[in-house]
Tab-separated table of C-alpha atoms and ligand atoms in Angstrom:
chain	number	residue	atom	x	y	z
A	1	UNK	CA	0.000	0.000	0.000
A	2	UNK	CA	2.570	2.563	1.051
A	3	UNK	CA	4.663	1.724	-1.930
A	4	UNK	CA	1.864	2.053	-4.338
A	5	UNK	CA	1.437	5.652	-2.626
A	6	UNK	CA	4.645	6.332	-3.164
A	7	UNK	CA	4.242	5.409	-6.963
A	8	UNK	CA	1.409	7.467	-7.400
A	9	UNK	CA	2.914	10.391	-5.683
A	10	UNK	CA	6.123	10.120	-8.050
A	11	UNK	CA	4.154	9.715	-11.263
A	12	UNK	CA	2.401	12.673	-10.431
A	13	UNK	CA	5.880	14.370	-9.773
A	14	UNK	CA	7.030	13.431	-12.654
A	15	UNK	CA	3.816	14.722	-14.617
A	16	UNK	CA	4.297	17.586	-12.780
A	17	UNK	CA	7.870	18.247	-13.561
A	18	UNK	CA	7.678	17.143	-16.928
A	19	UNK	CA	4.192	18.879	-18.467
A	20	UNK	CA	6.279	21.738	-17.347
A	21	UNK	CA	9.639	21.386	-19.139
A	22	UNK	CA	9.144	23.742	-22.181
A	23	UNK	CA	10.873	23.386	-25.320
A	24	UNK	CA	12.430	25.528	-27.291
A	25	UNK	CA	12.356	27.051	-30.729
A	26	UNK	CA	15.193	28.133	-32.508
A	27	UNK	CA	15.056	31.582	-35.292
A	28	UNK	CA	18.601	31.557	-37.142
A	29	UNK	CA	19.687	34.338	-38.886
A	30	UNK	CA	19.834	35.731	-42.812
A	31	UNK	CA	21.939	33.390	-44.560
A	32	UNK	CA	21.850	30.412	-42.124
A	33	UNK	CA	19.929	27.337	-41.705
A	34	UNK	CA	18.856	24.864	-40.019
A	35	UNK	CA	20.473	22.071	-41.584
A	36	UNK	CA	24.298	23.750	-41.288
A	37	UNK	CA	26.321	21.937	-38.815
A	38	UNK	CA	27.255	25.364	-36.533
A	39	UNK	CA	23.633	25.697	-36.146
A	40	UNK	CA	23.132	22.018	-35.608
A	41	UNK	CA	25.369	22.122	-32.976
A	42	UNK	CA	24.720	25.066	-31.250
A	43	UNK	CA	20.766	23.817	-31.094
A	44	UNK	CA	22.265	20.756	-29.512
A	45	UNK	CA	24.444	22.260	-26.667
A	46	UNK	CA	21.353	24.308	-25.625
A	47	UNK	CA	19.228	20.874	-25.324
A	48	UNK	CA	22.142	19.348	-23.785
A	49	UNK	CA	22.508	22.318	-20.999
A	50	UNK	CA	19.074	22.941	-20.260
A	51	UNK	CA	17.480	19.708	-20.814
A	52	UNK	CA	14.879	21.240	-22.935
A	53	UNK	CA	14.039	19.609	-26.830
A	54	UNK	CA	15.187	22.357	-29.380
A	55	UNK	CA	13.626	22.620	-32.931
A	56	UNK	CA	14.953	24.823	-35.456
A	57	UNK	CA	12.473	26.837	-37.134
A	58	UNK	CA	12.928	26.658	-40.837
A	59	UNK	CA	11.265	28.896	-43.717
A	60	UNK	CA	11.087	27.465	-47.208
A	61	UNK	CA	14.934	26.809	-48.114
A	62	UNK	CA	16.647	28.727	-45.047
A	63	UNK	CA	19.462	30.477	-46.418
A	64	UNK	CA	17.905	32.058	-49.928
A	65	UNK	CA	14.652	32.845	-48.395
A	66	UNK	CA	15.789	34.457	-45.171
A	67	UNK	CA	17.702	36.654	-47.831
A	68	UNK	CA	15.024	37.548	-50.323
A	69	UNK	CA	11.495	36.218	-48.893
A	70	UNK	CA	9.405	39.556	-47.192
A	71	UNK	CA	8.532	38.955	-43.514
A	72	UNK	CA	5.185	39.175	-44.446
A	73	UNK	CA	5.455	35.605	-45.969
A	74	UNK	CA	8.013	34.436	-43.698
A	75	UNK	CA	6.006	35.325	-40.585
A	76	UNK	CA	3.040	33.612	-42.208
A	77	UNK	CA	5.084	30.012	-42.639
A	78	UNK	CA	6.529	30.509	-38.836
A	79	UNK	CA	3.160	30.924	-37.643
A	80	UNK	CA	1.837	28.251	-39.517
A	81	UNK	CA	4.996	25.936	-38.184
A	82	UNK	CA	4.810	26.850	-34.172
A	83	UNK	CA	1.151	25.690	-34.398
A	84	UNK	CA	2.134	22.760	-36.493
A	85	UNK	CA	4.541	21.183	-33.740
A	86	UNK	CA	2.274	19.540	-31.406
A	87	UNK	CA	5.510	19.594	-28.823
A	88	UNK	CA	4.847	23.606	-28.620
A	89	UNK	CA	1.124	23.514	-27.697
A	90	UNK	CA	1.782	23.694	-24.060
A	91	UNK	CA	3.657	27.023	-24.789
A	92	UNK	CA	7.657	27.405	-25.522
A	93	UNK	CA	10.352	29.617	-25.415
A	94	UNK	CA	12.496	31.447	-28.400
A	95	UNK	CA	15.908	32.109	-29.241
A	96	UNK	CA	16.188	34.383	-31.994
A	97	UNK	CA	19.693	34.707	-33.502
A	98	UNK	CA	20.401	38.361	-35.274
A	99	UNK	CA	17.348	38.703	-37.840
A	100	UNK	CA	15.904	35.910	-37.033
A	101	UNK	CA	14.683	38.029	-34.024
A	102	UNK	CA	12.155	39.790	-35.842
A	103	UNK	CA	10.836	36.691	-36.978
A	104	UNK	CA	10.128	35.791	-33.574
A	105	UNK	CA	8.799	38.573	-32.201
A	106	UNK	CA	6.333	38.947	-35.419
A	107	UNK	CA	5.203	35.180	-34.319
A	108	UNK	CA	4.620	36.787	-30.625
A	109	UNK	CA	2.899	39.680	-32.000
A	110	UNK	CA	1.224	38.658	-34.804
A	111	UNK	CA	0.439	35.041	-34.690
A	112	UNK	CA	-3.313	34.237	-34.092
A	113	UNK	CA	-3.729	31.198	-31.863
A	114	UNK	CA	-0.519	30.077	-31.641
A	115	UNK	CA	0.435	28.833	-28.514
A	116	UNK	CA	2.451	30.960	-25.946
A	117	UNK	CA	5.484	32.121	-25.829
A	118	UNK	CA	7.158	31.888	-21.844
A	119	UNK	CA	10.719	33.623	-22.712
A	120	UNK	CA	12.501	35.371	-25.374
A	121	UNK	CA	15.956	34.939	-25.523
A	122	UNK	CA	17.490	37.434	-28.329
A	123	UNK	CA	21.213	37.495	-29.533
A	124	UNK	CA	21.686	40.212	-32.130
A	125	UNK	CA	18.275	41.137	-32.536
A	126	UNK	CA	17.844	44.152	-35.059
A	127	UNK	CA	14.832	45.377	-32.620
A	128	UNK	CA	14.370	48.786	-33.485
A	129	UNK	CA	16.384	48.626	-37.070
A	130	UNK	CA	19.374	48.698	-38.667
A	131	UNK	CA	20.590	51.859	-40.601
A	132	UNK	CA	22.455	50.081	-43.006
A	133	UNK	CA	22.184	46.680	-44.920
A	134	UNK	CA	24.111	43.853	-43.195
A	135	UNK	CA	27.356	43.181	-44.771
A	136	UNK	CA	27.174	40.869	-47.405
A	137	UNK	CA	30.384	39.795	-49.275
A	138	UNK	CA	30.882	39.464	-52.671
A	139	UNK	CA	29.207	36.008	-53.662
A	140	UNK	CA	26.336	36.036	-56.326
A	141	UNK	CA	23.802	37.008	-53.443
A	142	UNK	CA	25.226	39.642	-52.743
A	143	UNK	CA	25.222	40.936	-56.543
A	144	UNK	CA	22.005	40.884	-56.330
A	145	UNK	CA	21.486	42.187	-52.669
A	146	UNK	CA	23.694	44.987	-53.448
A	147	UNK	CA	21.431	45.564	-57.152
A	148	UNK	CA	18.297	45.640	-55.211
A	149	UNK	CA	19.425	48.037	-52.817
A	150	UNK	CA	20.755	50.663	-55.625
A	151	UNK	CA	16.645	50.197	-56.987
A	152	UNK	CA	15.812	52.120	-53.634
A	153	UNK	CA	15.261	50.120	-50.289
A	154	UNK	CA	11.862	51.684	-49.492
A	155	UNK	CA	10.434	50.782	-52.722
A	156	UNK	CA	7.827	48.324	-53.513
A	157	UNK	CA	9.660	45.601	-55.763
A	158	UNK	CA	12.643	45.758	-53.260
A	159	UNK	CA	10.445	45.575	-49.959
A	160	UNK	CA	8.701	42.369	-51.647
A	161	UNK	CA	12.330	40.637	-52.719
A	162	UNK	CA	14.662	41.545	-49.833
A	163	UNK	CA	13.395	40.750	-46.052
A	164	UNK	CA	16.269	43.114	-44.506
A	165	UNK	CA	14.594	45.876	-46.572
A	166	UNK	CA	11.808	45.571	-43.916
A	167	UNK	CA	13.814	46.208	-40.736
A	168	UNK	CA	16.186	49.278	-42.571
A	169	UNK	CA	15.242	52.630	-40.562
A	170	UNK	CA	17.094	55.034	-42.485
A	171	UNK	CA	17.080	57.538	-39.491
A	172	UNK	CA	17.076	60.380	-42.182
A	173	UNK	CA	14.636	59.175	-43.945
A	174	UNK	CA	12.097	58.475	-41.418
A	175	UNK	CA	8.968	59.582	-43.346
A	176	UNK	CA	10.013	57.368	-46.524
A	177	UNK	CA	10.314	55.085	-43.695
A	178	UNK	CA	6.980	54.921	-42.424
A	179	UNK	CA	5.134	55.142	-46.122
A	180	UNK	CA	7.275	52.705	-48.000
A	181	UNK	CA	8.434	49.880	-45.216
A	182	UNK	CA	5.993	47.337	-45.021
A	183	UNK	CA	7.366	45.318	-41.972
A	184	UNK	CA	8.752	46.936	-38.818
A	185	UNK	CA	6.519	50.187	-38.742
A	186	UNK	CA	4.054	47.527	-37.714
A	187	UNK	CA	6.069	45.255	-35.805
A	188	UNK	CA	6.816	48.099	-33.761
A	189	UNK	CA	3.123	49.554	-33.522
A	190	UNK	CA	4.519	52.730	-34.980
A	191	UNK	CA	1.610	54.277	-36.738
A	192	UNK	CA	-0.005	56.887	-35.498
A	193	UNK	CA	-3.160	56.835	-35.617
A	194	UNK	CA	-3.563	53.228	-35.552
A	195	UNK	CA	-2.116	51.158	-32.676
A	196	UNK	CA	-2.574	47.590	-32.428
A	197	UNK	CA	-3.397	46.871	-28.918
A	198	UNK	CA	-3.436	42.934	-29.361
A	199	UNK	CA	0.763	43.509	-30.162
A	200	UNK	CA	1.600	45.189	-27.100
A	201	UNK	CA	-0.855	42.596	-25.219
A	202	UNK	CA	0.715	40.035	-26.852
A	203	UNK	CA	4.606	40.717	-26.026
A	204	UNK	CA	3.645	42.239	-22.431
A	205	UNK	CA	2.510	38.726	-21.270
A	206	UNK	CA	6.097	37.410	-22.079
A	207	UNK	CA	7.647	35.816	-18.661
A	208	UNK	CA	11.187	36.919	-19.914
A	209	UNK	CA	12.906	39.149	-22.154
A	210	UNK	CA	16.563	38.396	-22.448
A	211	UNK	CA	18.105	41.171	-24.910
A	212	UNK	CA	21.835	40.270	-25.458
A	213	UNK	CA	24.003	42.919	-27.137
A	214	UNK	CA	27.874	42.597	-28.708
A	215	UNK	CA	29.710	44.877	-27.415
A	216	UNK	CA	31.650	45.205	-30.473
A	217	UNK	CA	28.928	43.961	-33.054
A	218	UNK	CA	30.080	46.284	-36.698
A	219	UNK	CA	26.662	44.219	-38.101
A	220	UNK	CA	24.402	45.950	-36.802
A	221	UNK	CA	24.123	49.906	-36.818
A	222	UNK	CA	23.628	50.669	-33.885
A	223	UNK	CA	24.887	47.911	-32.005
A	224	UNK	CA	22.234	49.433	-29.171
A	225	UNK	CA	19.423	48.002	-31.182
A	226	UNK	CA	19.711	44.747	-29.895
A	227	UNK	CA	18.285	46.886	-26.884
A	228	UNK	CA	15.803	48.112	-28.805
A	229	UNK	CA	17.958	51.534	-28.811
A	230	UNK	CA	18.140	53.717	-31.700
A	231	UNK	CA	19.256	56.880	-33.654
A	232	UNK	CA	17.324	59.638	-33.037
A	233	UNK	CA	14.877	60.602	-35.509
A	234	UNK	CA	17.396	62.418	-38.213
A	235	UNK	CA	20.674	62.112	-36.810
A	236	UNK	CA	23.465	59.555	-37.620
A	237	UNK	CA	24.958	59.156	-35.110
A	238	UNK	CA	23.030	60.328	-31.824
A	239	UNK	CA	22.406	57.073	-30.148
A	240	UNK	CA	19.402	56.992	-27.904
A	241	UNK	CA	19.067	54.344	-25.449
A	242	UNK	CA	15.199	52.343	-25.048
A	243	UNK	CA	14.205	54.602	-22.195
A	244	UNK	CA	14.430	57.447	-23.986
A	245	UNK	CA	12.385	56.493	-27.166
A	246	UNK	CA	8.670	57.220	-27.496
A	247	UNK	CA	8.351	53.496	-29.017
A	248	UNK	CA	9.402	52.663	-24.671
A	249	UNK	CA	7.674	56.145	-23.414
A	250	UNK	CA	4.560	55.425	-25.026
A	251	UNK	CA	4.608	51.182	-24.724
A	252	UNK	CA	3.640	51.143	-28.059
A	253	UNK	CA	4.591	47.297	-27.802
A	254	UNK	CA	4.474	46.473	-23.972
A	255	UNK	CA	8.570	46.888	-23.545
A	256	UNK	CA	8.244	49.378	-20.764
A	257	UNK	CA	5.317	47.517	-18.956
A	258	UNK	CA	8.018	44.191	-19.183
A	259	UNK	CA	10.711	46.610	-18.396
A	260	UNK	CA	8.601	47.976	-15.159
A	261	UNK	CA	7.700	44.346	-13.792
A	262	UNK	CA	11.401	43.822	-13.813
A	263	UNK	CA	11.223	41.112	-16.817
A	264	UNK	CA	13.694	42.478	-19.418
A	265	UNK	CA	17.775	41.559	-18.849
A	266	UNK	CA	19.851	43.897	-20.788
A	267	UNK	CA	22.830	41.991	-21.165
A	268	UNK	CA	26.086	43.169	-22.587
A	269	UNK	CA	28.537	40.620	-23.869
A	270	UNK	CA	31.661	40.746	-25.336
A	271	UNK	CA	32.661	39.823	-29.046
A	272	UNK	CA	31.153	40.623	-32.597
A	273	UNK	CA	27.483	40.221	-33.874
A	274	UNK	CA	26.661	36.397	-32.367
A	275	UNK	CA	30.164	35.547	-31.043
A	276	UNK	CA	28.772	34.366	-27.917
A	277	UNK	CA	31.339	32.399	-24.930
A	278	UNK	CA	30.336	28.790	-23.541
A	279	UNK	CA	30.407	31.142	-20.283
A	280	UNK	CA	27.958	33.674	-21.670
A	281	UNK	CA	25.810	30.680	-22.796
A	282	UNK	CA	25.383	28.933	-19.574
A	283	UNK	CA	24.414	32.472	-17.869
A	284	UNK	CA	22.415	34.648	-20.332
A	285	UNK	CA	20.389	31.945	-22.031
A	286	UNK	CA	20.230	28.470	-20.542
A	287	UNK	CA	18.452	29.751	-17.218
A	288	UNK	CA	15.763	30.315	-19.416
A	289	UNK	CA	15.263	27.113	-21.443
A	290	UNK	CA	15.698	24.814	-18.036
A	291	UNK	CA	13.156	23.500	-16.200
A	292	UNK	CA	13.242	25.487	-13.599
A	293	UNK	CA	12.377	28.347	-15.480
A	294	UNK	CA	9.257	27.442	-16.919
A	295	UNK	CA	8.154	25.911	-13.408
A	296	UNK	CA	8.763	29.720	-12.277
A	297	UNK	CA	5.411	30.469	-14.243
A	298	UNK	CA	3.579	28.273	-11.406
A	299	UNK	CA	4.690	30.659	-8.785
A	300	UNK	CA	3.100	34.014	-9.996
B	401	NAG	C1	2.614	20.049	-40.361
B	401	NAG	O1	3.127	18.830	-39.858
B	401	NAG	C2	3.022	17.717	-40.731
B	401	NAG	C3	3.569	16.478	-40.051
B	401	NAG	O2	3.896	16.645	-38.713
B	401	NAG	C4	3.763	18.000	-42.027
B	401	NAG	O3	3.603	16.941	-42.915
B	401	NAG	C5	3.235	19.295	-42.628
B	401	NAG	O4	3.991	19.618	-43.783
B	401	NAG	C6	3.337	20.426	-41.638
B	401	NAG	N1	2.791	21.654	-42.194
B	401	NAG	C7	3.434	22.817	-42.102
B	401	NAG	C8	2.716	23.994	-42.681
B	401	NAG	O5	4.520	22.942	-41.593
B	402	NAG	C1	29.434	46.987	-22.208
B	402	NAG	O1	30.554	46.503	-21.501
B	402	NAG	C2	31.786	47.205	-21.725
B	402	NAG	C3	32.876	46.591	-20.873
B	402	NAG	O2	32.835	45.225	-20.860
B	402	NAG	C4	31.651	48.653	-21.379
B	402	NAG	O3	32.827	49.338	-21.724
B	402	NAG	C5	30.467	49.267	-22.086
B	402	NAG	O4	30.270	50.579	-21.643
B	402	NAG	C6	29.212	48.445	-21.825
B	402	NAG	N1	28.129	49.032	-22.583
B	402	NAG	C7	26.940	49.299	-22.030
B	402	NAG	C8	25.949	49.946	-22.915
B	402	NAG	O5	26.655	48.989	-20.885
């Protein structure tokens, strides 16, 4: 009798324990994907450390299409995936590598139904834009990235055939800006007049927001908008940190209500964009894809 107690008792532990071990989803960057081996591995480590299942979230043929597929679409197929994988339906947590950030915010923000997001662990996230394209090289993309680019970024044919082309803020530019880019403006709930309260809603009820920035990342420009920092409206090179941007004043997307329940780390690491230390790892992002820190949830 007692030891049939005792069996109950640990099976309902272990329900306990394990209906509450998220897993995690994995956004790469432009250029990667999910079958390269860096990625592979990297995926791995972070199942390894936490003890959490990874899956890597793939759009059409990952590197190609994370070059030249509009978020539009691309946030469509996430969506689609996340409520595809019946191992997310009890809610998961993201790491979003450099663009693949905005990607996983758009799935946070934009996704209807999808099941819940507990933390958001971004390395390199372009949050508030990038002022410049990301540095491309001199392969046959980047003919064509560069060609595109020279057609005007803000125009329609290049904001429907190059996804970066949706997170460039040209901070001199800002009201070309807001008519001709068709993806952060609304990722960022910057219109005026119309506000999407269901996005700030949406990424308020986050658990965690874990924004990692390099301190000497040359990708992005600003490096700061990995903290959703940005250039002030017409100047190159006036940096203004979250706090002092009217996207954080006026919580157009729920970052000061995160920031004011004490949710969002700012973390500043050192290397380049995404050169992240084993050390860095096991501090800034696996507290957030163990156990422990989905059971945290139970608590509040
Ligand atoms: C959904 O999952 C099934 C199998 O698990 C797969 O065959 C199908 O292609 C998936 N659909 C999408 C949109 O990912
Ligand atoms: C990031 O850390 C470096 C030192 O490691 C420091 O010099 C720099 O000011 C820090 N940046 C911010 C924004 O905290």
């Amino acid at each position: 009798m007692a030891n049939l107690i005792i069996l109950i008792l640990a099976l309902v532990f272990w329900g306990f324990t394990s209906a509450y071990s998220l897993p995690f989803v994995v956004f790469h960057g432009i250029g990667d994907k999910c079958t390269n081996s860096g990625l592979k591995s990297f995926t791995n480590l972070l199942s390894k450390w936490s003890g959490s299942k990874g899956h890597c979230i793939e759009i059409g043929n990952g590197a190609g299409d994370s070059w030249f597929m509009p978020f539009t679409k691309q946030t469509e197929i996430a969506c689609e995936q996340v409520k595809n994988i019946s191992a997310l339906s009890h809610g998961y947590n993201i790491v979003g590598f450099s663009q693949g950030n905005i990607l996983g915010r758009a799935v946070i923000e934009f996704c209807e139904g999808a099941p819940k997001v507990n933390n958001f662990v971004s390395l390199g996230g372009p949050h508030a834009g990038i002022a410049s394209i990301p540095f491309c090289g001199s392969g046959g993309f980047c003919i064509l990235v560069d060609y595109l680019i020279k057609l005007g970024v803000y125009s329609k044919y290049v904001q429907e055939h190059l996804a970066p082309a949706g997170y460039i803020k040209i901070p001199t530019g800002i009201n070309q800006y807001m008519k001709g880019c068709k993806f952060l403006p609304q990722l960022n709930n910057e219109y005026k007049d119309h506000k999407n309260a269901v996005y700030t809603k949406r990424f308020a009820s986050l658990q965690n927001l874990v924004l990692i920035m390099f301190e000497d990342d040359k990708v992005l420009v600003p490096k700061e908008t990995s903290w959703f920092g940005y250039f002030s409206d017409g100047s190159r090179d006036k940096v203004l940190p979250a706090q002092e941007t009217t996207l954080y004043q006026e919580d157009w997307i729920g970052l000061r209500s995160l920031d004011e329940a004490g949710r969002v780390q700012y973390i500043n690491v050192s290397g380049g964009h995404l050169e992240i230390s084993n050390i860095d790892i096991k501090k800034y992002i696996v507290p957030y894809l163990e156990r422990s820190a989905s059971r945290y949830r139970l608590s509040i």
